[in-house]
Amino acid sequence: MTTTSHLGLALALSVLAPATTAAEKPRFVDVTEEAGLAGLAADQVGAMVIAYEPIWAIGTGQTATPDQAQEAHAFIRGCLERAFSAEAAAAIRILYGGSLKPGNAHELLSKADVDGGLIGGASLDVDSFSGIIRAAADCAAGE
């Protein structure tokens, strides 16, 4: 009897740009090089989940604007498309992880390249987490 194990790969990117504040303009670096993705096959990359959080948001409670999040996510997806394929880049899920809360979830999750959220502290409060889930469901329904 032969069994096959399918192991998924999740990658957390806490710094794509050395910006230290929300107001500072980021200088992006190629994620395929920085994250060590070179050498992977397109189907391996397409099955990945990437979580992105701005370095200045880690542990601060600050959140990127929806446009800042979209810019970073689009940049990540563009790097993946150039390195692998458009299909792999489209298949990959890129999550936003910088203090996603009920009050900002809909705006962030409605952006084209933000595929979901990596929920931290908000997941510890049922009302907060439920609000994020409702916002995600509204976005998925096109509302």
Backbone as CSV, one residue per row, in Angstrom:
resi,resn,N_x,N_y,N_z,CA_x,CA_y,CA_z,C_x,C_y,C_z
1,MET,0.842,-1.171,0.000,0.000,0.000,0.000,0.898,1.248,0.000
2,THR,0.590,2.148,-0.887,1.351,3.386,-0.985,0.484,4.542,-0.525
3,THR,1.050,5.381,0.309,0.336,6.587,0.719,1.148,7.793,0.268
4,THR,0.428,8.816,-0.082,1.076,10.049,-0.507,0.703,11.147,0.463
5,SER,1.684,11.842,0.927,1.439,12.953,1.841,1.580,14.257,1.079
6,HIS,0.605,15.123,1.250,0.666,16.448,0.636,0.868,17.460,1.749
7,LEU,2.000,18.055,1.741,2.351,19.018,2.769,2.273,20.413,2.187
8,GLY,1.491,21.261,2.809,1.365,22.634,2.339,2.476,23.493,2.915
9,LEU,2.707,24.609,2.274,3.739,25.521,2.721,3.118,26.879,2.966
10,ALA,3.320,27.399,4.152,2.865,28.749,4.473,4.096,29.598,4.719
11,LEU,4.087,30.783,4.197,5.224,31.678,4.306,4.743,32.993,4.885
12,ALA,5.374,33.429,5.941,5.030,34.724,6.528,6.099,35.735,6.152
13,LEU,5.681,36.818,5.550,6.603,37.885,5.175,6.338,39.063,6.098
14,SER,7.239,39.287,7.022,7.029,40.398,7.939,7.680,41.662,7.428
15,VAL,8.590,41.525,6.495,9.226,42.720,5.953,9.517,42.531,4.471
16,LEU,8.845,43.311,3.676,9.160,43.393,2.256,9.886,44.693,2.000
17,ALA,9.653,45.619,2.887,10.214,46.951,2.721,10.692,47.434,4.078
18,PRO,11.797,48.111,4.117,12.328,48.542,5.399,11.677,49.803,5.937
19,ALA,10.458,50.120,5.496,9.751,51.273,6.037,9.516,51.046,7.522
20,THR,9.717,52.074,8.321,9.559,51.930,9.762,8.309,52.610,10.288
21,THR,7.617,53.363,9.440,6.356,53.984,9.830,5.376,53.854,8.683
22,ALA,4.110,54.066,9.003,3.077,53.976,7.972,3.225,55.069,6.923
23,ALA,3.810,56.205,7.302,3.949,57.325,6.379,5.146,57.197,5.446
24,GLU,6.106,56.360,5.804,7.324,56.210,5.006,7.039,55.379,3.760
25,LYS,7.560,55.795,2.625,7.362,55.070,1.367,8.202,53.794,1.372
26,PRO,7.585,52.647,1.155,8.350,51.403,1.178,9.250,51.238,-0.034
27,ARG,10.337,50.531,0.147,11.222,50.138,-0.949,11.122,48.623,-0.994
28,PHE,10.404,48.114,-1.979,10.143,46.689,-2.044,11.363,45.913,-2.529
29,VAL,11.469,44.695,-2.075,12.507,43.776,-2.539,11.827,42.571,-3.160
30,ASP,12.506,41.891,-4.047,11.924,40.744,-4.734,11.707,39.604,-3.749
31,VAL,10.440,39.250,-3.528,10.130,38.219,-2.529,10.650,36.849,-2.925
32,THR,10.783,36.597,-4.210,11.251,35.270,-4.613,12.694,35.048,-4.177
33,GLU,13.479,36.113,-4.148,14.869,35.999,-3.690,14.949,36.049,-2.176
34,GLU,14.283,37.024,-1.572,14.363,37.220,-0.131,13.746,36.067,0.655
35,ALA,12.710,35.463,0.128,12.014,34.398,0.846,12.539,33.011,0.490
36,GLY,13.517,32.938,-0.392,14.092,31.648,-0.741,13.184,30.776,-1.586
37,LEU,12.374,31.393,-2.434,11.450,30.625,-3.276,12.071,30.163,-4.579
38,ALA,13.214,30.712,-4.926,13.872,30.317,-6.166,14.128,28.807,-6.139
39,GLY,13.854,28.161,-7.241,14.076,26.721,-7.327,12.821,25.893,-7.106
40,LEU,11.758,26.519,-6.606,10.501,25.792,-6.442,9.784,25.718,-7.780
41,ALA,8.976,24.696,-7.957,8.172,24.557,-9.169,6.917,25.416,-9.043
42,ALA,6.357,25.824,-10.184,5.174,26.686,-10.192,4.015,26.064,-9.432
43,ASP,3.819,24.744,-9.548,2.704,24.109,-8.833,2.926,24.120,-7.321
44,GLN,4.182,24.068,-6.874,4.467,24.165,-5.449,4.148,25.563,-4.937
45,VAL,4.521,26.563,-5.699,4.271,27.942,-5.302,2.775,28.229,-5.328
46,GLY,2.079,27.738,-6.324,0.644,27.970,-6.431,-0.158,27.401,-5.288
47,ALA,0.394,26.421,-4.596,-0.293,25.807,-3.460,0.042,26.483,-2.128
48,MET,0.895,27.496,-2.165,1.316,28.168,-0.937,0.299,29.184,-0.443
49,VAL,0.446,29.531,0.819,-0.262,30.652,1.418,0.823,31.590,1.943
50,ILE,0.726,32.860,1.576,1.677,33.855,2.056,0.935,34.845,2.942
51,ALA,1.506,35.156,4.081,0.950,36.195,4.947,1.917,37.359,4.964
52,TYR,1.391,38.550,4.753,2.207,39.763,4.734,1.776,40.700,5.857
53,GLU,2.748,41.241,6.555,2.491,42.285,7.550,3.610,43.312,7.457
54,PRO,3.264,44.594,7.379,4.312,45.620,7.353,5.137,45.565,8.639
55,ILE,6.421,45.767,8.530,7.303,45.679,9.696,6.889,46.672,10.777
56,TRP,6.417,47.837,10.372,6.026,48.855,11.346,4.717,48.538,12.044
57,ALA,3.967,47.549,11.551,2.690,47.182,12.159,2.840,46.079,13.206
58,ILE,3.954,45.378,13.192,4.123,44.225,14.082,4.089,44.677,15.541
59,GLY,3.109,44.174,16.258,2.991,44.443,17.688,2.575,45.850,18.054
60,THR,2.186,46.672,17.065,1.850,48.064,17.348,0.360,48.344,17.357
61,GLY,-0.424,47.479,16.752,-1.843,47.743,16.595,-2.142,48.644,15.412
62,GLN,-1.098,49.114,14.711,-1.286,49.942,13.527,-1.608,49.069,12.327
63,THR,-2.371,49.629,11.422,-2.790,48.904,10.228,-2.423,49.708,8.990
64,ALA,-2.007,49.026,7.957,-1.784,49.688,6.669,-3.124,50.186,6.139
65,THR,-3.075,51.235,5.341,-4.294,51.652,4.661,-4.633,50.562,3.642
66,PRO,-5.882,50.499,3.225,-6.220,49.516,2.192,-5.354,49.664,0.937
67,ASP,-5.047,50.896,0.549,-4.204,51.096,-0.638,-2.768,50.635,-0.403
68,GLN,-2.228,50.846,0.802,-0.878,50.354,1.119,-0.850,48.827,1.083
69,ALA,-1.874,48.203,1.650,-1.944,46.732,1.645,-2.047,46.212,0.213
70,GLN,-2.895,46.843,-0.588,-3.051,46.420,-1.982,-1.738,46.551,-2.734
71,GLU,-1.029,47.665,-2.534,0.246,47.873,-3.222,1.242,46.766,-2.876
72,ALA,1.339,46.422,-1.610,2.280,45.381,-1.187,1.861,44.010,-1.715
73,HIS,0.582,43.698,-1.641,0.092,42.400,-2.110,0.256,42.276,-3.622
74,ALA,-0.034,43.351,-4.347,0.143,43.327,-5.807,1.618,43.145,-6.156
75,PHE,2.494,43.772,-5.385,3.925,43.614,-5.619,4.349,42.159,-5.412
76,ILE,3.877,41.549,-4.333,4.190,40.137,-4.057,3.703,39.266,-5.214
77,ARG,2.451,39.480,-5.616,1.881,38.672,-6.699,2.655,38.879,-8.001
78,GLY,3.070,40.107,-8.267,3.854,40.393,-9.473,5.200,39.683,-9.467
79,CYS,5.860,39.660,-8.311,7.131,38.923,-8.195,6.922,37.447,-8.497
80,LEU,5.846,36.889,-7.957,5.557,35.470,-8.171,5.232,35.187,-9.639
81,GLU,4.511,36.102,-10.266,4.177,35.916,-11.684,5.432,35.951,-12.548
82,ARG,6.321,36.905,-12.279,7.563,36.997,-13.065,8.460,35.781,-12.843
83,ALA,8.495,35.267,-11.624,9.388,34.158,-11.309,8.820,32.794,-11.698
84,PHE,7.493,32.669,-11.688,6.896,31.349,-11.911,5.922,31.368,-13.087
85,SER,4.713,31.838,-12.866,3.729,31.932,-13.941,2.540,32.729,-13.445
86,ALA,1.751,33.222,-14.393,0.540,33.958,-14.035,-0.432,33.055,-13.291
87,GLU,-0.487,31.789,-13.693,-1.394,30.840,-13.052,-0.994,30.587,-11.601
88,ALA,0.298,30.415,-11.354,0.778,30.199,-9.990,0.524,31.426,-9.129
89,ALA,0.786,32.595,-9.683,0.584,33.838,-8.931,-0.888,34.044,-8.600
90,ALA,-1.765,33.684,-9.526,-3.202,33.842,-9.275,-3.715,32.820,-8.270
91,ALA,-3.109,31.646,-8.255,-3.570,30.577,-7.360,-3.165,30.796,-5.907
92,ILE,-2.070,31.463,-5.688,-1.555,31.640,-4.335,-2.472,32.560,-3.537
93,ARG,-2.643,32.244,-2.266,-3.442,33.089,-1.376,-2.486,33.986,-0.594
94,ILE,-2.707,35.286,-0.686,-1.881,36.250,0.032,-2.759,36.912,1.090
95,LEU,-2.412,36.686,2.344,-3.195,37.177,3.470,-2.571,38.435,4.052
96,TYR,-3.410,39.324,4.562,-2.912,40.510,5.253,-2.920,40.234,6.749
97,GLY,-1.822,40.534,7.424,-1.716,40.209,8.838,-1.449,41.375,9.754
98,GLY,-1.663,42.598,9.335,-1.306,43.743,10.168,-2.484,44.343,10.905
99,SER,-2.874,43.757,12.018,-3.956,44.279,12.863,-5.285,44.393,12.117
100,LEU,-5.691,43.302,11.522,-7.000,43.223,10.889,-8.049,43.185,11.997
101,LYS,-9.032,44.079,11.919,-10.056,44.230,12.959,-11.415,44.376,12.280
102,PRO,-12.507,44.242,13.039,-13.824,44.392,12.421,-14.009,45.744,11.723
103,GLY,-13.421,46.796,12.271,-13.585,48.125,11.709,-12.833,48.374,10.406
104,ASN,-11.827,47.557,10.092,-11.066,47.777,8.852,-11.079,46.558,7.924
105,ALA,-11.677,45.469,8.385,-11.628,44.214,7.627,-12.271,44.335,6.244
106,HIS,-13.439,44.947,6.164,-14.123,45.022,4.871,-13.299,45.801,3.856
107,GLU,-12.754,46.951,4.266,-11.951,47.756,3.339,-10.705,47.009,2.870
108,LEU,-10.035,46.321,3.796,-8.814,45.594,3.435,-9.129,44.370,2.584
109,LEU,-10.128,43.602,2.993,-10.438,42.348,2.302,-11.099,42.566,0.945
110,SER,-11.584,43.778,0.690,-12.206,44.049,-0.611,-11.176,44.392,-1.684
111,LYS,-9.916,44.541,-1.315,-8.863,44.844,-2.294,-8.574,43.603,-3.144
112,ALA,-8.270,43.838,-4.400,-8.125,42.758,-5.384,-7.087,41.710,-5.013
113,ASP,-5.964,42.120,-4.452,-4.889,41.161,-4.181,-4.806,40.719,-2.728
114,VAL,-5.739,41.168,-1.896,-5.791,40.727,-0.493,-6.786,39.573,-0.435
115,ASP,-6.273,38.365,-0.268,-7.103,37.160,-0.346,-7.672,36.700,0.984
116,GLY,-7.301,37.362,2.055,-7.802,36.973,3.367,-6.955,37.623,4.437
117,GLY,-7.188,37.210,5.667,-6.454,37.802,6.774,-5.822,36.754,7.662
118,LEU,-4.683,37.109,8.205,-4.032,36.305,9.229,-4.359,37.016,10.535
119,ILE,-5.300,36.484,11.276,-5.874,37.173,12.426,-5.067,36.846,13.680
120,GLY,-4.668,37.887,14.367,-3.910,37.738,15.609,-4.811,37.907,16.809
121,GLY,-4.572,38.980,17.566,-5.285,39.234,18.812,-6.787,39.315,18.666
122,ALA,-7.272,39.778,17.519,-8.716,39.894,17.304,-9.402,38.530,17.347
123,SER,-8.660,37.458,17.131,-9.259,36.116,17.163,-9.540,35.648,18.587
124,LEU,-9.029,36.366,19.571,-9.224,35.981,20.967,-10.525,36.516,21.558
125,ASP,-11.185,37.410,20.844,-12.448,37.985,21.288,-13.537,37.571,20.313
126,VAL,-14.555,36.880,20.801,-15.562,36.307,19.908,-16.283,37.384,19.099
127,ASP,-16.605,38.528,19.700,-17.298,39.578,18.956,-16.404,40.168,17.867
128,SER,-15.156,40.378,18.204,-14.199,40.917,17.240,-13.992,39.945,16.080
129,PHE,-13.756,38.681,16.416,-13.518,37.672,15.385,-14.757,37.492,14.512
130,SER,-15.934,37.497,15.133,-17.180,37.361,14.375,-17.367,38.522,13.412
131,GLY,-16.986,39.723,13.847,-17.080,40.887,12.969,-16.193,40.750,11.744
132,ILE,-15.011,40.206,11.944,-14.092,39.988,10.809,-14.664,38.928,9.870
133,ILE,-15.216,37.883,10.433,-15.819,36.822,9.613,-16.981,37.382,8.794
134,ARG,-17.822,38.225,9.420,-18.939,38.838,8.683,-18.420,39.725,7.548
135,ALA,-17.379,40.494,7.828,-16.804,41.357,6.789,-16.265,40.517,5.633
136,ALA,-15.590,39.413,5.949,-15.053,38.535,4.901,-16.196,37.919,4.088
137,ALA,-17.263,37.511,4.757,-18.401,36.924,4.042,-19.055,37.957,3.131
138,ASP,-19.174,39.204,3.609,-19.737,40.266,2.771,-18.872,40.503,1.534
139,CYS,-17.561,40.520,1.728,-16.654,40.710,0.586,-16.770,39.567,-0.412
140,ALA,-16.849,38.340,0.103,-16.959,37.170,-0.766,-18.264,37.199,-1.553
141,ALA,-19.312,37.780,-0.954,-20.605,37.862,-1.620,-20.689,39.065,-2.553
142,GLY,-19.615,39.863,-2.581,-19.592,41.020,-3.456,-20.266,42.253,-2.889
143,GLU,-20.481,42.259,-1.593,-21.155,43.409,-0.960,-20.166,44.442,-0.488
